[in-house]
């Protein structure tokens, strides 16, 4: 026959200690044997956790744990690379799970917020041709899938000569918080294709004795104009009689005349 009693122990891994007393009796003699059975939990919790990647943000995915003999609770410590308020960062979580017997195991989880799309502009100004000069570049709006829209001021490079000729390049660039960048360019060819404008167009005149050609001026859209005057006199049949032909030629710095 046997009797038993349950004992306690300070070891947290010990679940129960049962002491059995075995008594053997053959009718004439008897013997007693003491048996101690200790039930311990020495198995580590089984942790389940997955890495998570999200666009612009990342959802939390807490670790869970099961235990052979009871339940287990999990707590995490975290190291963040970047800023959790940004749309791209990496968080390394170390999960520590402990069962009711004090058995502890750890697992590492990586949470990644990424921005894999480059920002884009609301429109791309087309290449163009301007007369004489060009104005400053437009301000453009840039949009990003993870951030709010913002305004980008263009950067202008290139020079225009005094003749009103040159190549101007407008460049717009934007880099988002995650390092993705977009650059667009516009090329503007500047030229002077307009002839100088005369201040007046003189008609035929009749003079007495001597003839003097009138003075003319000219303006130009892009630069200044130089004057070349050519007089041709065709004598008449009498003294102080004849035909004076005057040619005024205005030529700008681009050789438009």
Short mmCIF file of C-alpha atoms in Angstrom, two decimals:
data_model
loop_
_atom_site.label_atom_id
_atom_site.label_comp_id
_atom_site.label_asym_id
_atom_site.label_seq_id
_atom_site.Cartn_x
_atom_site.Cartn_y
_atom_site.Cartn_z
CA UNK A 1 0.00 0.00 0.00
CA UNK A 2 1.06 3.61 -0.39
CA UNK A 3 0.29 7.02 1.05
CA UNK A 4 1.35 10.35 -0.43
CA UNK A 5 1.71 14.01 0.45
CA UNK A 6 2.57 17.12 -1.56
CA UNK A 7 5.59 19.13 -0.50
CA UNK A 8 6.76 22.63 -1.47
CA UNK A 9 10.10 23.86 -2.75
CA UNK A 10 11.73 27.25 -3.24
CA UNK A 11 13.03 26.34 -6.72
CA UNK A 12 10.76 28.17 -9.23
CA UNK A 13 11.21 25.38 -11.76
CA UNK A 14 9.62 22.89 -9.37
CA UNK A 15 5.94 22.49 -10.02
CA UNK A 16 5.15 19.86 -7.35
CA UNK A 17 6.99 17.43 -5.11
CA UNK A 18 5.04 14.34 -4.13
CA UNK A 19 6.29 12.01 -1.45
CA UNK A 20 5.05 8.43 -1.56
CA UNK A 21 5.38 6.04 1.39
CA UNK A 22 5.30 2.41 0.30
CA UNK A 23 4.59 -0.23 2.88
CA UNK A 24 5.15 -3.90 2.10
CA UNK A 25 3.58 -6.49 4.46
CA UNK A 26 3.78 -10.24 3.96
CA UNK A 27 1.59 -11.00 6.94
CA UNK A 28 4.42 -11.51 9.31
CA UNK A 29 6.85 -8.78 8.52
CA UNK A 30 6.57 -5.33 6.90
CA UNK A 31 8.93 -2.93 5.18
CA UNK A 32 8.56 0.74 4.37
CA UNK A 33 10.05 2.65 1.41
CA UNK A 34 9.92 6.41 0.88
CA UNK A 35 9.68 7.64 -2.72
CA UNK A 36 9.94 11.30 -3.70
CA UNK A 37 8.69 12.37 -7.15
CA UNK A 38 9.58 15.92 -8.28
CA UNK A 39 7.76 17.56 -11.20
CA UNK A 40 9.89 20.36 -12.72
CA UNK A 41 9.49 22.65 -15.74
CA UNK A 42 12.88 23.01 -17.41
CA UNK A 43 11.68 23.62 -20.96
CA UNK A 44 12.12 27.09 -22.45
CA UNK A 45 9.07 28.86 -23.86
CA UNK A 46 8.52 28.51 -27.59
CA UNK A 47 8.56 32.02 -29.12
CA UNK A 48 6.83 32.96 -32.37
CA UNK A 49 7.76 36.31 -33.92
CA UNK A 50 8.10 37.66 -37.48
CA UNK A 51 9.97 40.53 -39.09
CA UNK A 52 7.67 43.17 -40.61
CA UNK A 53 8.28 45.67 -43.44
CA UNK A 54 5.82 48.41 -44.39
CA UNK A 55 5.64 51.28 -46.86
CA UNK A 56 5.87 54.66 -45.07
CA UNK A 57 5.00 53.05 -41.72
CA UNK A 58 5.08 49.65 -40.10
CA UNK A 59 2.53 47.84 -37.97
CA UNK A 60 3.48 46.39 -34.63
CA UNK A 61 3.50 42.57 -34.45
CA UNK A 62 4.09 41.48 -30.84
CA UNK A 63 5.76 38.16 -30.15
CA UNK A 64 3.78 35.29 -28.67
CA UNK A 65 5.00 32.29 -26.71
CA UNK A 66 3.68 28.90 -25.73
CA UNK A 67 4.93 26.79 -22.84
CA UNK A 68 4.92 23.09 -22.15
CA UNK A 69 3.66 23.38 -18.60
CA UNK A 70 1.77 26.66 -18.42
CA UNK A 71 1.73 30.14 -19.87
CA UNK A 72 4.45 32.61 -20.79
CA UNK A 73 4.58 36.40 -20.95
CA UNK A 74 6.71 38.47 -23.33
CA UNK A 75 8.29 41.88 -22.99
CA UNK A 76 10.41 43.81 -25.50
CA UNK A 77 13.29 46.23 -25.50
CA UNK A 78 13.86 48.32 -28.63
CA UNK A 79 16.70 50.04 -30.45
CA UNK A 80 15.59 52.41 -33.24
CA UNK A 81 17.80 53.41 -36.18
CA UNK A 82 16.34 56.61 -37.59
CA UNK A 83 13.28 58.42 -36.26
CA UNK A 84 10.02 56.60 -35.64
CA UNK A 85 8.15 59.77 -36.66
CA UNK A 86 9.69 59.59 -40.15
CA UNK A 87 8.50 57.41 -43.00
CA UNK A 88 11.63 55.28 -42.93
CA UNK A 89 13.34 53.75 -39.93
CA UNK A 90 14.43 50.39 -38.55
CA UNK A 91 13.50 49.17 -35.11
CA UNK A 92 15.28 46.14 -33.62
CA UNK A 93 13.18 44.55 -30.90
CA UNK A 94 14.49 41.96 -28.49
CA UNK A 95 11.63 39.94 -27.07
CA UNK A 96 12.16 38.19 -23.72
CA UNK A 97 9.53 35.57 -22.90
CA UNK A 98 9.29 33.97 -19.44
CA UNK A 99 7.11 31.09 -18.31
CA UNK A 100 5.59 30.58 -14.87
CA UNK A 101 8.62 28.58 -13.79
CA UNK A 102 11.08 31.33 -14.67
CA UNK A 103 12.43 29.72 -17.81
CA UNK A 104 13.39 32.51 -20.20
CA UNK A 105 14.18 32.67 -23.90
CA UNK A 106 14.76 35.56 -26.33
CA UNK A 107 14.05 36.31 -29.98
CA UNK A 108 14.98 39.29 -32.15
CA UNK A 109 12.49 41.03 -34.45
CA UNK A 110 13.17 43.69 -37.11
CA UNK A 111 10.52 46.28 -37.96
CA UNK A 112 11.30 48.28 -41.11
CA UNK A 113 9.44 51.30 -42.49
CA UNK A 114 10.59 52.02 -46.04
CA UNK A 115 9.90 54.55 -48.79
CA UNK A 116 10.75 52.93 -52.10
CA UNK A 117 9.07 55.49 -54.37
CA UNK A 118 10.89 58.59 -55.54
CA UNK A 119 9.10 61.95 -55.26
CA UNK A 120 7.52 63.29 -58.45
CA UNK A 121 6.80 66.79 -59.79
CA UNK A 122 3.34 67.99 -60.74
CA UNK A 123 4.57 68.75 -64.26
CA UNK A 124 7.76 68.86 -66.32
CA UNK A 125 8.29 72.16 -68.16
CA UNK A 126 9.04 71.51 -71.81
CA UNK A 127 12.17 72.75 -73.54
CA UNK A 128 11.56 76.09 -75.21
CA UNK A 129 13.00 78.90 -77.36
CA UNK A 130 12.91 82.51 -76.15
CA UNK A 131 13.70 85.80 -77.80
CA UNK A 132 16.59 87.78 -76.27
CA UNK A 133 16.17 86.71 -72.67
CA UNK A 134 14.21 84.52 -70.28
CA UNK A 135 12.73 84.92 -66.85
CA UNK A 136 13.42 82.97 -63.65
CA UNK A 137 12.23 79.35 -63.44
CA UNK A 138 8.76 78.59 -62.12
CA UNK A 139 8.24 77.18 -58.67
CA UNK A 140 7.06 73.57 -58.96
CA UNK A 141 5.13 71.36 -56.59
CA UNK A 142 6.61 68.01 -55.68
CA UNK A 143 4.58 65.14 -54.23
CA UNK A 144 5.77 62.12 -52.29
CA UNK A 145 3.87 58.97 -51.39
CA UNK A 146 4.97 59.18 -47.75
CA UNK A 147 5.16 62.94 -47.17
CA UNK A 148 3.09 66.03 -47.82
CA UNK A 149 3.53 68.10 -50.98
CA UNK A 150 6.13 70.87 -51.00
CA UNK A 151 7.30 73.69 -53.26
CA UNK A 152 10.64 73.48 -55.09
CA UNK A 153 12.41 76.59 -56.36
CA UNK A 154 14.26 76.01 -59.62
CA UNK A 155 17.95 76.72 -60.08
CA UNK A 156 18.94 78.53 -63.29
CA UNK A 157 22.35 78.17 -64.95
CA UNK A 158 23.80 79.47 -68.19
CA UNK A 159 24.50 82.91 -69.64
CA UNK A 160 23.07 85.11 -72.37
CA UNK A 161 25.48 87.17 -74.47
CA UNK A 162 25.07 90.87 -75.22
CA UNK A 163 23.70 89.80 -78.60
CA UNK A 164 20.82 88.01 -76.85
CA UNK A 165 22.10 84.49 -77.53
CA UNK A 166 22.67 81.67 -75.05
CA UNK A 167 21.48 78.42 -73.49
CA UNK A 168 19.68 78.47 -70.14
CA UNK A 169 19.06 75.33 -68.11
CA UNK A 170 16.48 75.29 -65.31
CA UNK A 171 16.87 72.46 -62.81
CA UNK A 172 14.48 71.29 -60.08
CA UNK A 173 15.63 68.69 -57.54
CA UNK A 174 14.01 67.24 -54.46
CA UNK A 175 15.12 64.58 -51.99
CA UNK A 176 12.62 63.12 -49.53
CA UNK A 177 13.30 62.21 -45.91
CA UNK A 178 14.34 58.71 -46.90
CA UNK A 179 16.96 59.76 -49.44
CA UNK A 180 14.97 59.12 -52.62
CA UNK A 181 15.50 61.95 -55.09
CA UNK A 182 14.10 63.26 -58.36
CA UNK A 183 15.64 65.81 -60.73
CA UNK A 184 14.08 67.35 -63.85
CA UNK A 185 15.58 69.87 -66.28
CA UNK A 186 14.34 72.34 -68.87
CA UNK A 187 16.55 73.72 -71.64
CA UNK A 188 15.76 77.16 -73.07
CA UNK A 189 17.55 78.29 -76.22
CA UNK A 190 17.74 82.08 -76.35
CA UNK A 191 18.27 83.87 -79.68
CA UNK A 192 17.70 87.17 -81.45
CA UNK A 193 15.82 86.67 -84.71
CA UNK A 194 14.19 90.11 -84.94
CA UNK A 195 15.52 92.87 -87.21
CA UNK A 196 16.15 96.36 -85.83
CA UNK A 197 13.23 98.76 -86.06
CA UNK A 198 13.71 102.11 -87.83
CA UNK A 199 12.48 105.29 -86.21
CA UNK A 200 11.08 106.45 -89.57
CA UNK A 201 10.95 105.49 -93.24
CA UNK A 202 11.80 108.65 -95.24
CA UNK A 203 10.19 109.16 -98.59
CA UNK A 204 11.48 111.02 -101.62
CA UNK A 205 12.39 114.68 -101.10
CA UNK A 206 13.11 117.57 -103.48
CA UNK A 207 15.87 119.97 -102.41
CA UNK A 208 17.06 123.29 -103.79
CA UNK A 209 20.72 123.26 -104.80
CA UNK A 210 22.13 120.98 -102.09
CA UNK A 211 20.74 117.75 -100.59
CA UNK A 212 21.42 116.42 -97.13
CA UNK A 213 20.09 113.02 -96.06
CA UNK A 214 17.90 113.02 -92.94
CA UNK A 215 19.19 111.45 -89.72
CA UNK A 216 17.58 108.14 -88.79
CA UNK A 217 17.77 105.98 -85.67
CA UNK A 218 16.86 102.38 -84.97
CA UNK A 219 16.02 100.30 -81.91
CA UNK A 220 16.59 96.59 -81.38
CA UNK A 221 14.77 94.10 -79.23
CA UNK A 222 17.84 92.41 -77.82
CA UNK A 223 20.89 94.61 -78.32
CA UNK A 224 22.07 97.77 -80.03
CA UNK A 225 22.10 98.48 -83.73
CA UNK A 226 24.90 100.09 -85.71
CA UNK A 227 24.25 102.33 -88.71
CA UNK A 228 25.92 102.21 -92.10
CA UNK A 229 24.99 105.02 -94.55
CA UNK A 230 25.70 104.85 -98.28
CA UNK A 231 25.01 107.80 -100.57
CA UNK A 232 24.85 107.47 -104.34
CA UNK A 233 24.58 110.66 -106.47
CA UNK A 234 23.35 110.50 -110.03
CA UNK A 235 24.09 113.86 -111.80
CA UNK A 236 21.36 115.56 -113.78
CA UNK A 237 21.57 117.45 -117.05
CA UNK A 238 22.24 120.78 -115.30
CA UNK A 239 24.54 121.93 -112.54
CA UNK A 240 23.20 121.37 -109.05
CA UNK A 241 20.71 118.94 -110.45
CA UNK A 242 20.68 115.23 -109.85
CA UNK A 243 19.37 112.30 -107.83
CA UNK A 244 20.78 111.48 -104.37
CA UNK A 245 20.06 107.94 -103.24
CA UNK A 246 20.77 107.21 -99.57
CA UNK A 247 20.80 103.70 -98.09
CA UNK A 248 20.55 103.35 -94.30
CA UNK A 249 21.50 99.89 -93.02
CA UNK A 250 21.03 99.08 -89.32
CA UNK A 251 22.59 95.84 -88.07
CA UNK A 252 22.24 94.45 -84.55
CA UNK A 253 24.80 92.33 -82.69
CA UNK A 254 23.18 89.14 -84.00
CA UNK A 255 23.70 90.50 -87.60
CA UNK A 256 19.98 90.95 -88.16
CA UNK A 257 19.64 93.95 -90.49
#
